[in-house]
Structure formats: structure tokens, C-alpha cells
Amino acid sequence: MPRDHLQSAERSAAGSAAGTPGRTSPDAGRPDAGRPDAGRSDAGRSAADGAEAPFLELLARGAPAEAYEQPVLLARAEDRPAERIAALERAKLLALRVRSEMEGRRRREAELSALFETAHDLAGLRDLDAVLRAIVQRARSLLGTDVAYLSLNDPERGDTYMRVTEGSVAARFQQLRLGMGEGLGGLVAQTARPYVTDDYFRDDRFQHTHSIDTGVRDEGLVAIVGVPLTLGDHVIGVLFAADRRTRVFEREQIALLGSFAALAAAAIDTANLLAETRAALSGLERANEIIQDRSAVIERASDVHDRLAELVLRGGGVHDVAAAVSEVLDGTVEFTEAPAAPARALESSRAEGHAVRHGDDWIAAVAAGDELLGALVLRGHPGLDPVDQRTLERAAMVTSLLLLARRSAAEAEQRVRGELLDDLLDARDRDPRLLRDRATRLRADLDATHAVLAARLEGGTAGAGHEADARRRLWAAASHLAATRHGLAAARDGGTVLLLPLAPGDTATELARRTARELGTAVHEPVTVGASAPVGPLLARPDTVASAYAEARRCLDTLRLLGRAGDGSAAEDFGFLGLLLAGERDIAGFVDRTIGRVVAYDERRGTELLRTLDAYFACGMSPARTKDDLHVHVNTVAQRLDRVGRLLGDDWQSPQRALEIQLALRLHRLSGVTPPPPAQA
């Protein structure tokens, strides 16, 4: 958190302790007016003394958030004075705020390190080939794709050619040349617009050629996104990121790659300018003098990049970046939100890719692709050196990357949780130890009892665009819910799948209904949620999570068939109705859920509980007639039925349960399972 924000938070905390925020305390003139216990009696201050000590110890050892409740609970248990408990409550809130801010600063520092190392590296590079290699490597790292590559336009031949690749293994792909309009890259180079495809060979928006398709097939690429590298109105190349599997690139990812492409274009332009300058130095002494005059400005530009990188790595914010540029340019630079900036100058700066003059000020658009995030405004500085102008432009690019990085930081953990759940559902050959380690880093316990939930939107949608936006909102809400509950979430089958732990005393049905309400409130549309029966531990069998998800899907389908859209329920609520209404008949699962414990008992002990149950129902639930049918004593029948009751529950003879048990017995007989050998129970 920026220092001014932290100070504001501390002032706010002090204000909350002293009285109502925004109002002057009647004791403001007293020497102790700034203390949290100002205005209270000596007894109250005595009771509050030392309230911060236990929380400082918790902060020092990095205790979890729930541990901060213990001092308050202990004080209440010991029947401490109300002033003491109130002081502990205030100290707890302040300590939790400090803990949250410390964790946020550590997280932001880790997330921003890689991003601003990129800006620092680009600021220090002078060789064009090194610049291009760094651009492609960073692009691949930022988006986490299998391959990244960069093509540059060839004005003489009128096409675009592959210049640098990272992660590529196919020689033919690395030597591709694309005519203007050919393939995805040629279309980007021709139209100066970004294009993305989640399945290249099924996409007919661009012209497929044999040579391009062969190269892409050799490389094994499926999902590709390409953004133009532009200088002013001219496209100089295309920056790509690609995966060897189907992948939907999110809007924020495309915008981030677009901002990186803008930074790349500026770096290429700088490298070209330096190359041209060095060539001119060999023949023109006057050019040498010009270069010497400009070198100080260029050095200042390099210095501002170093300072920006150092500042951000220390946890600085957007306004700290503006302050650093202000000092270097000897002027006042401010970050302004897009609605507050001059609209015409802002749009002109975004379109041209350069800072533009507006009266005595300079406006540099802070943009991510086509999205305007704000502007850096240099005030009262009408005469600006071109290199200083470029410094202002690059500061705007760094600012846009900072804003995008913070926006995508929250999504990063969501994607990691989704990938882990995908692996639990699909990659059954993964090493359980690695899966458990990944879950531990996300504070998820795979050994605990969980329920798998399938959620789907039920509201009417007005077109594909609205439906896609609603699904994104559902995924975001589910991801937030999973993160707060120490669970996992992923988008799947047109909806969302969640893996949530069951609290002690909670049931899968209650969890499903609660989740349906919370998700529906978050997306402002009805959400239907089907839940599996409780499962755990999740790594006991490779197909545990996949089987539970299939059960949750069947429960979801049953709810929709019953007209209960927008509701939540668990598979165990439907009994054999779920078996009848589901799209896929899970007979074995129904039998196992209904009489599985009796079957297992007979198999282990060699008893005849199943046979006794069958005869009991066939004889009209009469023990006397049952003992005649089985040729045993009536006490034997009673003992066996008592054992059945302990296995199936006290309500096993209720009409609903009895019906399900009889159906399960018949299905078990029809399945062809050989009954166990006769024995006494």
C-alpha cells in the first residue's frame, strides 16, 4: 500500500478509537486527546492498558487471522471489564488491518517484481536483437503460454516474417513468412487490430494457406492471440502468444499483451533510433555533437526507468510513479482518471501512441489496448524535449502495466485454483503428493470432507454477448466464494464447478442451497446448484472428484427437470427419483447409497442380512411370516433386522425409505451379483 494510503488508514483507525470519524472530539485540546482511551476514566484507561500486546505478538509470529479472536474470547471467558474487552476489540481490528496491509504489500511486491523487471531490462537494453528476445520471453512469461513469437513487417517484400520465437520446436514454423492478410498474423499486420482464436484450424475468419497451416500444425499450436506492434499509425510487426491446447484468452489478457506490445514497439523504435544514431556518428561530426547533447536526456530517461523499477519493487503505487517522473522532468506530473482528463487530447494520445500537447500541458494516455485507464498529465511545461516526451510516454506505459497487473493479480489466484480443480477432475495420473502440495499453498485441505457442486445460470439471456458476460460473472463469483471458503472453482460444461469443504454439522444439501443463494445474489440471476454426497479424502482414488462431479451434474439436471431452477440440492435428497430423472442411470451408485452398507456387511461377515430383508418385505414386513419363510427362529429374524437398523438408520422402515430399499434390493438381484453363502447373523 502507498505510504499516504497507510497513513490515511492509521489516521482513520485513530479517529475510530477517539470518536465518530469526521467530527471533532470535545477533548481535542487535551494533551492525551490523540490516545485511543482519551476521554475515558482512569479505570477505563487502566483496563485498556496493554490491550495491544497479545496482538503485537500475533503479528510478530505471523499468526493466522482466526487466532486474533483468542485474546477477546479469553477476556470474555475470564469476565474482564467491558472497557478491557472493548479495548481488545479495537486493538484486534487495528492488528487485523495491519496484518492485511502487510500481506497485501508482500503479495503485490511478488506480483509486480516480474512485471517491472521487464521495464527495467528494456530500459537498459541497447542491442535490437537483445530487445526482441527480451520482449518475446517476457510476453510468454506474463501470459503463461507454451509459445511466444514476434514477427516484423518487411516493407520491401510486402509481407511479415518470423523474427524471434520462444518455446518453439519446429524449424518450419520458425522460418514462416506471412503475406498481408494471410493467417492470423497477416490479418493483424494488415488491419492493425488484435485477433484471437481458441482453435486456429476451425477458425475461418482469416485466410488459411498450406504453408502457414503446415507450420502451425508442425508446432502443434491451437489457441493463438496476436496484437499489433504500432508506431503512430504504422504497424511494424505482430506479437503473439499461443498454447498447444484449446484456451480462451480473457479480455484482460489480450489487453495486457496489447500494452506489452506498445512497450515493445517503443523499445524497438528506441533501438532503431540508437542504431541509426550510431551509424551517423561514423560520418558526421556534427551528428556526434547532437548525440552528446541528447545523451544526457537519454541518460535521464534511463534513470527514470531505473527509479521507477526500484520504486515499484518497494511497493510504490501509481501516484508514486507520477512523483518520480515529476522530479526527473522538472515539472508536475499527475495521474488522472479517464473521465477527468481532456477527452479530445486523451483520445488523440491513445490513437497516436504518443504524448500530445494541450495548452501548456502534455497528455500521455494510459491505455491497455483499446481501453483507456487514465492519463499522465505534465502541467505547465509547454517546451518538452522529444526524449523527455518519450520518457513521459514510457511512464504512461509503465503505469498502464501497473494498473493491469493489479487488476489481474486477483484473477491469478482464481486461475491457479481452477487449474488445480481441472487436474483433480481430468488428470487422474497426477502425483497425489504434488496435488496435495499445490492445494496446501492455496490453503485447501484435500484430506478434509468436501462436496462437489455444479452451478449453472438459469436467467434468460439477450444474446451470446450477454450470456458470455453472465458466465464470466458467475465464474468470478464462484472463484471468490471458493477462495473465501478454502475451496476450488473452475469453469466447465457451460457453468461452474466448485469443490467446497463441509463444516462440522453442515450437510451437502444446506451447502448447495446456500451456494445457490449467494451466487444468484452476486450475478443478479437465478443459479441452480446440484451437489454430490460428501466425499473425502479426495486423493484416496484417482476418480473421486470426477465421480462426485458426475453425481452433482445429475442432481443439477434433476432439479431442472423438476422445475426447481434457481434452487440448490444434493443427490442424496432425491433417492430413486434422481435415478429415474437423471440423464445417465447410475444404478450401481443408487444401490450402493441405499443398501451398500448391508451388502458390505454380508460380504465381510458371511451373513444373510440381504436375504432376510428380501423375505421381510416379501412377507409384508411381518417377522412371524418371515421366520417361516427363512426356516429360522423369530428371535434370529429380530436380531438380523436390528442389525439392519444399525446399518441403515432408525428410519429404514419408514414408507419412503422402505420403498427405496425394496427397489435397491431388486436392482441388486437383477445385477447378477451372487449372494453370499448362508450363515447365521
XYZ file of C-alpha atoms in Angstrom:
681
model
C 0.000 0.000 0.000
C 1.358 3.515 -0.778
C 2.650 5.366 2.211
C -0.027 8.099 2.004
C -2.756 5.409 1.973
C -1.216 3.690 5.022
C -1.045 6.981 6.905
C -4.678 7.641 5.969
C -5.645 4.205 7.308
C -3.782 4.862 10.568
C -5.498 8.244 10.939
C -8.846 6.567 10.253
C -8.136 3.927 12.924
C -7.181 6.616 15.417
C -10.369 8.510 14.563
C -12.489 5.414 15.102
C -10.929 4.895 18.539
C -11.438 8.521 19.574
C -14.986 9.057 18.318
C -17.132 9.433 15.229
C -14.990 9.975 12.055
C -15.121 13.450 10.641
C -16.201 15.133 13.924
C -14.052 16.982 16.430
C -13.794 15.395 19.856
C -14.693 17.699 22.727
C -11.381 16.712 24.360
C -9.319 17.608 21.261
C -7.345 20.239 23.161
C -6.250 17.871 25.906
C -2.654 16.575 25.861
C -3.894 12.946 25.693
C -6.587 13.620 23.069
C -4.735 11.569 20.438
C -4.753 8.398 22.564
C -7.426 5.713 21.884
C -8.546 5.848 25.527
C -8.744 9.685 25.687
C -11.908 10.937 27.364
C -12.387 7.821 29.494
C -11.975 7.419 33.183
C -8.676 6.390 34.767
C -10.231 2.991 35.449
C -11.159 2.651 31.776
C -7.662 3.597 30.665
C -6.191 1.157 33.134
C -8.376 -1.625 31.783
C -7.293 -0.751 28.222
C -3.555 -0.619 29.002
C -1.638 -3.409 27.336
C -4.532 -4.376 25.032
C -2.208 -4.238 22.042
C 0.406 -6.634 23.469
C -1.176 -10.004 22.516
C -1.916 -8.760 19.004
C 1.632 -7.474 18.535
C 2.870 -10.958 19.432
C 0.453 -12.473 16.877
C 1.715 -10.035 14.239
C 5.318 -10.827 15.093
C 4.922 -14.563 14.590
C 2.636 -14.283 11.528
C -0.370 -15.984 13.125
C -3.487 -16.773 11.023
C -6.436 -14.365 11.078
C -8.612 -16.608 13.249
C -6.002 -16.530 16.029
C -6.778 -12.833 16.613
C -10.128 -13.743 18.188
C -8.473 -15.658 21.051
C -7.465 -12.690 23.291
C -11.011 -11.278 23.108
C -12.632 -14.659 23.757
C -10.254 -15.285 26.665
C -11.058 -11.902 28.185
C -14.789 -12.616 27.943
C -14.320 -16.060 29.416
C -12.428 -14.512 32.352
C -15.247 -11.929 32.755
C -12.892 -8.990 32.293
C -14.278 -5.419 32.474
C -16.220 -4.123 29.487
C -13.582 -1.422 28.927
C -10.885 -4.082 28.659
C -12.909 -6.132 26.177
C -13.700 -3.015 24.109
C -10.016 -2.083 24.063
C -9.116 -5.593 22.938
C -11.729 -5.378 20.177
C -10.251 -2.099 18.911
C -6.727 -3.468 19.107
C -7.834 -6.630 17.276
C -9.374 -4.634 14.404
C -6.269 -2.472 14.080
C -3.983 -5.531 14.182
C -6.047 -7.315 11.526
C -5.874 -4.199 9.363
C -2.099 -4.034 9.767
C -1.832 -7.770 9.020
C -3.958 -7.394 5.882
C -1.884 -4.474 4.688
C 1.375 -6.348 5.336
C 0.140 -9.392 3.416
C -1.108 -7.193 0.583
C 2.235 -5.439 0.309
C 4.115 -8.725 0.211
C 1.773 -10.119 -2.422
C 1.909 -7.019 -4.588
C 5.697 -6.923 -4.352
C 5.938 -10.510 -5.549
C 3.449 -9.936 -8.391
C 4.978 -6.689 -9.559
C 8.599 -7.819 -9.401
C 8.450 -9.761 -12.668
C 6.471 -7.029 -14.421
C 8.798 -4.184 -13.558
C 11.905 -6.245 -14.088
C 10.681 -6.249 -17.680
C 10.538 -2.449 -17.773
C 13.952 -2.248 -16.116
C 15.507 -4.706 -18.581
C 14.051 -2.926 -21.580
C 15.327 0.391 -20.288
C 18.864 -0.997 -20.105
C 18.958 -2.860 -23.438
C 20.676 -1.257 -26.436
C 21.008 -4.110 -28.952
C 17.926 -4.666 -31.144
C 18.203 -8.470 -31.157
C 18.528 -8.498 -27.382
C 15.492 -6.210 -27.134
C 13.400 -8.527 -29.316
C 14.439 -11.633 -27.396
C 13.565 -9.968 -24.088
C 10.180 -8.879 -25.457
C 9.199 -12.393 -26.543
C 10.479 -14.038 -23.359
C 8.586 -11.603 -21.141
C 5.391 -11.907 -23.215
C 5.441 -15.694 -22.836
C 6.135 -15.389 -19.101
C 3.397 -12.807 -18.481
C 0.648 -14.827 -20.196
C 1.959 -18.268 -19.187
C 1.671 -19.711 -22.703
C 3.552 -22.566 -24.365
C 4.967 -20.422 -27.176
C 5.501 -16.705 -27.855
C 6.900 -15.187 -31.007
C 7.331 -11.872 -32.775
C 7.122 -11.083 -36.464
C 8.281 -7.892 -38.163
C 6.966 -6.380 -41.369
C 9.221 -6.399 -44.442
C 8.366 -3.247 -46.470
C 10.447 -4.389 -49.443
C 8.688 -7.755 -49.889
C 5.316 -6.596 -48.582
C 4.939 -9.397 -46.052
C 5.757 -10.172 -42.437
C 8.355 -12.667 -41.272
C 9.182 -14.543 -38.068
C 11.965 -12.702 -36.253
C 12.142 -14.214 -32.732
C 10.468 -17.270 -31.154
C 10.405 -18.596 -27.596
C 9.292 -22.133 -26.793
C 9.122 -23.148 -30.472
C 10.428 -26.573 -31.535
C 9.506 -26.761 -35.239
C 12.066 -25.386 -37.750
C 9.437 -24.845 -40.461
C 7.350 -22.737 -38.092
C 10.378 -20.596 -37.152
C 11.002 -19.759 -40.840
C 7.426 -18.813 -41.782
C 6.667 -15.746 -43.862
C 3.102 -14.451 -43.939
C 1.645 -12.322 -46.692
C -0.506 -9.384 -45.683
C -3.936 -10.810 -44.844
C -2.726 -14.423 -44.706
C -3.187 -16.330 -41.473
C -3.959 -14.714 -38.142
C -0.660 -12.819 -38.050
C -1.018 -11.489 -41.570
C -4.509 -10.279 -40.740
C -3.262 -8.472 -37.611
C -0.425 -6.876 -39.591
C -2.834 -5.774 -42.316
C -5.677 -4.449 -40.141
C -3.635 -3.185 -37.149
C -6.165 -4.865 -34.842
C -5.686 -7.681 -32.342
C -7.124 -11.083 -33.214
C -7.582 -14.143 -31.039
C -8.692 -17.689 -31.770
C -9.206 -20.527 -29.335
C -8.991 -23.133 -32.141
C -6.878 -21.994 -35.115
C -7.814 -24.700 -37.608
C -11.544 -24.278 -37.031
C -11.463 -20.504 -37.381
C -12.432 -19.256 -40.841
C -12.176 -15.525 -40.154
C -8.762 -15.355 -41.778
C -7.157 -16.809 -44.887
C -5.625 -20.259 -44.405
C -2.688 -21.191 -46.627
C -0.930 -24.518 -46.946
C 2.470 -23.224 -45.836
C 1.128 -21.383 -42.792
C -1.180 -24.208 -41.689
C 1.647 -26.734 -42.101
C 3.978 -24.668 -39.937
C 1.321 -24.159 -37.257
C 0.475 -27.883 -37.327
C 4.165 -28.811 -37.012
C 4.389 -26.620 -33.925
C 1.145 -28.109 -32.546
C -0.475 -24.729 -31.827
C -4.212 -24.479 -31.189
C -5.082 -21.236 -29.365
C -3.355 -18.069 -30.639
C -3.631 -14.369 -29.823
C -1.833 -11.699 -31.837
C -1.600 -7.948 -31.205
C -0.043 -5.335 -33.472
C 3.205 -3.511 -32.738
C 2.415 0.038 -33.817
C 4.355 3.259 -34.067
C 1.884 6.024 -34.619
C -0.399 4.831 -37.435
C 2.081 2.273 -38.771
C 2.195 -1.422 -37.916
C 5.793 -2.636 -37.660
C 5.068 -6.204 -36.572
C 2.929 -8.546 -34.521
C 3.443 -10.005 -31.037
C 1.914 -13.454 -30.491
C 1.223 -15.791 -27.582
C -0.014 -19.325 -28.251
C -0.911 -22.573 -26.488
C -0.840 -26.154 -27.754
C -4.322 -26.732 -26.367
C -7.685 -25.032 -26.632
C -7.699 -21.934 -24.465
C -9.970 -18.913 -24.187
C -7.884 -15.775 -23.751
C -9.645 -13.344 -21.444
C -10.141 -9.684 -22.350
C -7.704 -8.613 -19.641
C -5.026 -10.954 -21.003
C -5.436 -9.525 -24.504
C -5.286 -6.000 -23.103
C -2.144 -6.853 -21.116
C -0.477 -8.282 -24.213
C -1.535 -5.146 -26.119
C 0.090 -2.892 -23.554
C 3.208 -5.023 -23.648
C 3.207 -4.778 -27.447
C 3.055 -0.987 -27.133
C 6.053 -1.079 -24.802
C 7.772 -3.442 -27.230
C 7.139 -1.111 -30.170
C 8.614 1.791 -28.237
C 11.648 -0.314 -27.312
C 12.122 -1.354 -30.957
C 11.784 2.250 -32.018
C 14.381 3.318 -29.445
C 16.765 0.569 -30.563
C 16.324 1.597 -34.191
C 16.923 5.232 -33.325
C 20.083 4.342 -31.453
C 21.279 2.169 -34.366
C 20.691 4.992 -36.823
C 22.431 7.438 -34.499
C 25.469 5.205 -34.172
C 25.634 4.838 -37.961
C 25.527 8.602 -38.350
C 28.323 9.068 -35.771
C 30.819 7.330 -38.075
C 30.492 10.001 -40.808
C 29.192 13.162 -39.212
C 30.995 15.050 -36.505
C 28.085 17.409 -36.097
C 25.820 14.429 -35.501
C 28.198 13.408 -32.754
C 27.647 16.732 -31.038
C 23.903 16.267 -31.323
C 24.141 12.803 -29.838
C 26.240 14.162 -26.969
C 23.627 16.808 -26.315
C 20.898 14.206 -26.327
C 22.813 11.648 -24.317
C 22.106 13.462 -21.065
C 18.395 13.371 -21.857
C 18.574 9.686 -22.777
C 20.501 9.010 -19.591
C 17.809 10.821 -17.691
C 15.222 8.623 -19.386
C 17.195 5.527 -18.406
C 17.480 6.860 -14.887
C 13.745 7.348 -14.606
C 13.189 3.731 -15.679
C 15.633 2.544 -13.007
C 13.953 4.707 -10.409
C 10.500 3.533 -11.440
C 11.553 -0.101 -11.224
C 13.108 0.423 -7.782
C 10.105 2.394 -6.571
C 7.558 -0.194 -7.655
C 9.592 -3.083 -6.261
C 9.477 -1.287 -2.918
C 5.672 -1.351 -3.128
C 5.010 2.082 -4.624
C 1.818 2.960 -6.465
C 0.634 4.932 -9.473
C 0.947 8.288 -7.752
C 4.483 7.432 -6.618
C 5.379 6.796 -10.276
C 3.976 10.208 -11.186
C 6.016 11.835 -8.407
C 9.241 10.196 -9.627
C 8.653 11.360 -13.221
C 7.851 14.860 -11.928
C 11.273 15.068 -10.329
C 13.089 13.826 -13.429
C 11.228 16.097 -15.871
C 11.426 19.074 -13.518
C 7.671 19.602 -13.633
C 4.406 18.462 -12.083
C 3.129 15.114 -13.325
C -0.233 13.824 -12.103
C -2.229 10.677 -12.781
C -5.801 11.500 -13.780
C -8.738 9.162 -14.240
C -10.021 8.960 -17.818
C -13.303 10.901 -17.209
C -11.366 13.804 -15.626
C -8.821 14.172 -18.483
C -9.389 16.351 -21.583
C -11.331 13.980 -23.827
C -10.031 15.107 -27.227
C -6.363 15.230 -26.182
C -6.689 11.886 -24.397
C -8.190 10.172 -27.445
C -5.560 11.718 -29.710
C -2.751 10.453 -27.456
C -4.247 6.962 -27.393
C -4.700 6.868 -31.173
C -1.201 8.192 -31.974
C 0.613 6.309 -29.227
C 2.441 9.490 -28.173
C 2.022 12.284 -25.642
C 0.206 15.303 -27.117
C 0.288 18.949 -26.148
C -2.832 20.508 -24.610
C -2.317 24.208 -23.966
C 0.674 24.455 -21.645
C 0.267 20.808 -20.584
C 1.221 17.440 -22.064
C -1.205 14.493 -22.034
C 0.022 10.873 -22.253
C -2.765 8.296 -22.433
C -2.574 5.360 -20.019
C -4.221 2.647 -22.108
C -4.464 -1.116 -22.348
C -5.254 -1.931 -25.952
C -8.481 -0.060 -26.707
C -9.302 0.531 -23.039
C -8.495 3.947 -21.573
C -7.410 3.692 -17.945
C -6.478 7.340 -17.388
C -3.704 9.786 -18.298
C -0.383 11.173 -17.078
C -0.583 14.973 -17.255
C 2.620 17.089 -17.256
C 1.476 20.563 -16.233
C 2.984 23.921 -17.111
C 5.757 22.580 -19.354
C 4.986 23.667 -22.956
C 8.561 23.157 -24.235
C 9.398 19.453 -23.995
C 12.433 17.685 -25.438
C 11.461 14.716 -27.696
C 13.296 12.258 -25.459
C 11.616 13.729 -22.375
C 8.364 13.334 -24.263
C 9.250 9.674 -24.825
C 10.045 9.359 -21.110
C 6.558 10.641 -20.281
C 5.088 8.159 -22.777
C 7.007 5.255 -21.303
C 5.972 6.283 -17.800
C 2.376 6.108 -19.058
C 3.049 2.592 -20.380
C 4.555 1.530 -17.062
C 1.508 2.984 -15.314
C -0.844 1.011 -17.565
C 1.104 -2.187 -16.852
C 0.918 -1.444 -13.129
C -2.858 -0.953 -13.265
C -3.358 -4.086 -15.359
C -1.093 -6.110 -13.109
C -3.112 -5.120 -10.059
C -6.334 -5.912 -11.886
C -5.079 -9.319 -12.972
C -3.461 -10.119 -9.607
C -6.804 -11.058 -8.102
C -7.526 -13.279 -11.101
C -4.166 -15.036 -10.851
C -5.132 -16.972 -7.718
C -8.508 -17.810 -9.283
C -6.800 -19.301 -12.328
C -4.429 -21.342 -10.135
C -7.372 -22.721 -8.147
C -9.201 -23.564 -11.371
C -6.171 -25.370 -12.790
C -5.844 -27.494 -9.649
C -9.532 -28.451 -9.802
C -9.174 -29.274 -13.511
C -6.302 -31.594 -12.651
C -8.362 -33.274 -9.930
C -11.189 -33.785 -12.441
C -9.192 -34.791 -15.523
C -5.554 -35.635 -14.784
C -6.042 -38.816 -12.821
C -2.424 -39.857 -13.279
C -1.033 -36.839 -11.417
C 1.201 -37.467 -8.403
C -1.012 -37.135 -5.274
C 1.871 -35.582 -3.342
C 2.206 -32.779 -5.897
C -1.541 -32.188 -5.874
C -1.533 -32.016 -2.070
C 1.406 -29.566 -2.080
C -0.379 -27.326 -4.598
C -3.543 -27.415 -2.506
C -1.605 -26.569 0.660
C -0.196 -23.448 -0.991
C -3.789 -22.416 -1.721
C -4.843 -23.229 1.874
C -7.063 -26.090 0.685
C -7.112 -29.391 2.609
C -7.661 -32.329 0.233
C -7.910 -34.726 3.172
C -10.982 -32.982 4.593
C -14.571 -33.890 3.707
C -15.798 -31.943 0.679
C -18.814 -31.663 -1.587
C -18.579 -31.124 -5.336
C -21.150 -28.630 -6.652
C -22.249 -27.979 -10.237
C -23.719 -24.489 -10.786
C -25.464 -23.106 -13.856
C -27.227 -19.851 -14.728
C -30.971 -20.024 -15.290
C -31.801 -16.428 -16.200
C -32.951 -15.524 -19.697
C -30.091 -14.101 -21.767
C -30.351 -11.470 -24.504
C -27.795 -12.704 -26.987
C -24.490 -14.508 -26.926
C -22.586 -11.469 -25.654
C -24.796 -11.106 -22.597
C -24.652 -14.844 -21.922
C -20.842 -14.875 -22.086
C -20.680 -11.883 -19.736
C -23.072 -13.581 -17.316
C -20.947 -16.731 -17.332
C -17.834 -14.690 -16.596
C -19.625 -13.054 -13.663
C -20.722 -16.475 -12.406
C -17.157 -17.778 -12.636
C -15.803 -14.708 -10.842
C -18.398 -15.037 -8.054
C -17.734 -18.779 -7.692
C -13.976 -18.195 -7.598
C -14.367 -15.563 -4.887
C -16.609 -17.901 -2.886
C -14.105 -20.761 -3.247
C -11.195 -18.553 -2.176
C -13.008 -17.366 0.959
C -14.086 -20.927 1.869
C -10.655 -22.537 1.218
C -12.078 -24.425 -1.748
C -11.580 -24.568 -5.529
C -13.616 -23.441 -8.540
C -13.382 -23.803 -12.316
C -15.492 -23.054 -15.391
C -16.791 -26.246 -17.010
C -19.617 -27.524 -19.247
C -21.222 -24.119 -19.694
C -21.349 -23.499 -15.957
C -19.101 -23.632 -12.922
C -17.895 -26.482 -10.722
C -16.928 -25.869 -7.091
C -15.135 -28.044 -4.572
C -16.009 -26.777 -1.082
C -15.183 -28.240 2.344
C -18.057 -29.260 4.611
C -18.019 -27.665 8.044
C -18.829 -29.862 11.063
C -22.589 -30.305 11.279
C -23.118 -28.985 7.743
C -24.769 -31.104 5.045
C -24.345 -31.193 1.296
C -27.980 -30.057 0.877
C -27.530 -26.983 3.092
C -24.274 -26.132 1.312
C -25.941 -26.409 -2.120
C -28.877 -24.182 -1.160
C -26.612 -21.620 0.488
C -24.325 -21.567 -2.562
C -27.281 -21.120 -4.934
C -28.457 -18.087 -2.943
C -25.015 -16.488 -2.710
C -24.157 -16.976 -6.385
C -27.588 -15.792 -7.505
C -27.218 -12.631 -5.421
C -23.744 -11.999 -6.838
C -24.719 -12.336 -10.531
C -28.296 -10.963 -10.171
C -29.713 -14.026 -11.942
C -31.089 -17.372 -10.731
C -28.379 -20.011 -10.276
C -29.175 -23.711 -9.911
C -26.721 -25.763 -7.836
C -26.514 -29.551 -7.599
C -24.234 -31.140 -5.007
C -22.699 -34.550 -4.631
C -22.767 -36.574 -1.463
C -19.884 -35.755 0.930
C -16.558 -37.188 -0.282
C -13.131 -37.429 1.271
C -10.260 -37.816 1.321
C -10.143 -36.600 -2.277
C -6.913 -38.377 -3.236
C -7.986 -41.811 -1.983
C -8.931 -42.833 -5.534
C -7.966 -41.119 -8.817
C -11.616 -40.746 -9.895
C -13.038 -39.489 -6.585
C -13.594 -35.884 -7.683
C -14.686 -36.807 -11.218
C -17.297 -39.263 -9.919
C -18.598 -36.715 -7.418
C -18.844 -34.089 -10.181
C -20.851 -36.508 -12.345
C -23.215 -37.035 -9.402
C -23.559 -33.271 -8.891
C -24.359 -32.828 -12.599
C -27.083 -35.464 -12.368
C -28.528 -33.687 -9.343
C -28.455 -30.403 -11.280
C -30.286 -31.993 -14.221
C -32.879 -33.461 -11.835
C -33.553 -30.059 -10.268
C -34.136 -28.525 -13.691
C -36.436 -31.374 -14.771
C -38.462 -30.911 -11.575
C -38.881 -27.182 -12.303
C -36.689 -26.137 -9.366
C -34.404 -23.818 -11.336
C -32.593 -21.381 -9.075
C -32.642 -23.824 -6.150
C -29.913 -25.980 -4.629
C -29.995 -29.594 -3.532
C -27.819 -32.669 -3.053
C -28.022 -36.008 -4.827
C -28.897 -37.781 -1.601
C -32.154 -35.779 -1.372
C -33.799 -37.478 -4.366
C -33.292 -41.164 -3.657
C -34.566 -43.297 -6.530
C -36.276 -40.245 -8.128
C -32.845 -38.993 -9.032
C -32.149 -42.379 -10.592
C -35.314 -42.128 -12.711
C -34.918 -38.490 -13.784
C -31.187 -38.272 -14.401
C -29.877 -38.370 -17.961
C -27.497 -41.230 -17.138
C -28.728 -44.066 -14.916
C -26.284 -44.602 -12.074
C -27.812 -47.870 -10.859
C -24.687 -49.023 -9.047
C -24.407 -45.703 -7.256
C -28.063 -45.812 -6.160
C -27.740 -49.376 -4.850
C -24.518 -48.506 -3.030
C -26.010 -45.413 -1.406
C -29.199 -47.268 -0.350
C -28.079 -50.736 0.843
C -24.320 -50.638 0.288
C -23.524 -50.941 3.982
C -25.680 -54.081 4.281
C -24.054 -55.615 1.174
C -20.593 -54.873 2.551
C -21.522 -56.347 5.954
C -22.724 -59.600 4.343
C -19.570 -59.840 2.253
C -17.307 -59.314 5.263
C -19.171 -61.492 7.761
C -20.824 -64.101 5.509
C -24.241 -63.194 6.968
C -27.699 -63.227 5.325
C -28.966 -59.733 6.062
C -29.874 -59.091 2.397
C -31.814 -62.366 2.150
C -33.583 -61.573 5.420
C -34.505 -58.077 4.165
C -35.862 -59.520 0.917
C -38.005 -62.077 2.784
C -39.147 -59.452 5.309
C -40.571 -57.176 2.603
C -41.990 -60.148 0.653
C -43.853 -61.263 3.799
C -45.492 -57.855 4.300
C -42.954 -56.762 6.898
C -44.169 -59.487 9.293
C -41.387 -61.062 11.410
C -43.539 -64.116 12.117
C -44.152 -64.878 8.447
C -40.534 -64.065 7.676
C -39.197 -66.665 10.124
C -41.398 -69.315 8.460
C -40.133 -68.337 5.023
C -36.499 -68.466 6.154
C -36.977 -71.501 8.452
C -35.290 -69.756 11.363
C -36.368 -68.712 14.853
C -38.248 -65.411 15.186
C -35.502 -64.116 17.506
C -32.996 -64.661 14.694
C -35.178 -62.519 12.408
C -35.383 -59.807 15.086
C -31.621 -59.840 15.615
C -30.961 -59.543 11.898
C -33.458 -56.699 11.489
C -31.897 -54.927 14.463
C -28.501 -55.188 12.751
C -30.034 -53.780 9.553
C -31.422 -50.851 11.530
C -27.982 -50.064 12.945
C -26.506 -50.161 9.421
C -29.224 -48.203 7.573
C -30.558 -45.919 10.300
C -33.576 -45.936 12.576
C -35.950 -44.699 9.838
C -35.273 -47.559 7.412
C -38.832 -48.895 7.765
C -40.484 -45.549 7.004
C -42.603 -45.684 3.797
C -40.177 -43.605 1.721
C -37.044 -45.435 2.867
C -38.737 -48.843 2.631
C -39.698 -48.142 -0.982
C -36.125 -47.162 -1.895
C -34.673 -50.196 -0.084
C -37.029 -52.596 -1.896
C -36.115 -51.034 -5.251
C -32.394 -51.285 -4.404
C -32.828 -54.952 -3.395
C -34.488 -55.749 -6.701
C -31.841 -53.888 -8.705
C -29.159 -55.722 -6.732
C -30.733 -59.088 -7.617
C -31.091 -58.099 -11.291
C -27.440 -57.049 -11.415
C -26.483 -60.728 -11.227
C -24.449 -60.498 -8.027
C -24.107 -63.937 -6.434
C -25.474 -63.856 -2.857
C -23.056 -64.742 -0.061
C -23.127 -68.290 1.347
C -25.698 -68.913 4.121
C -24.632 -68.222 7.676
C -26.205 -67.157 10.916
C -26.260 -63.402 11.665
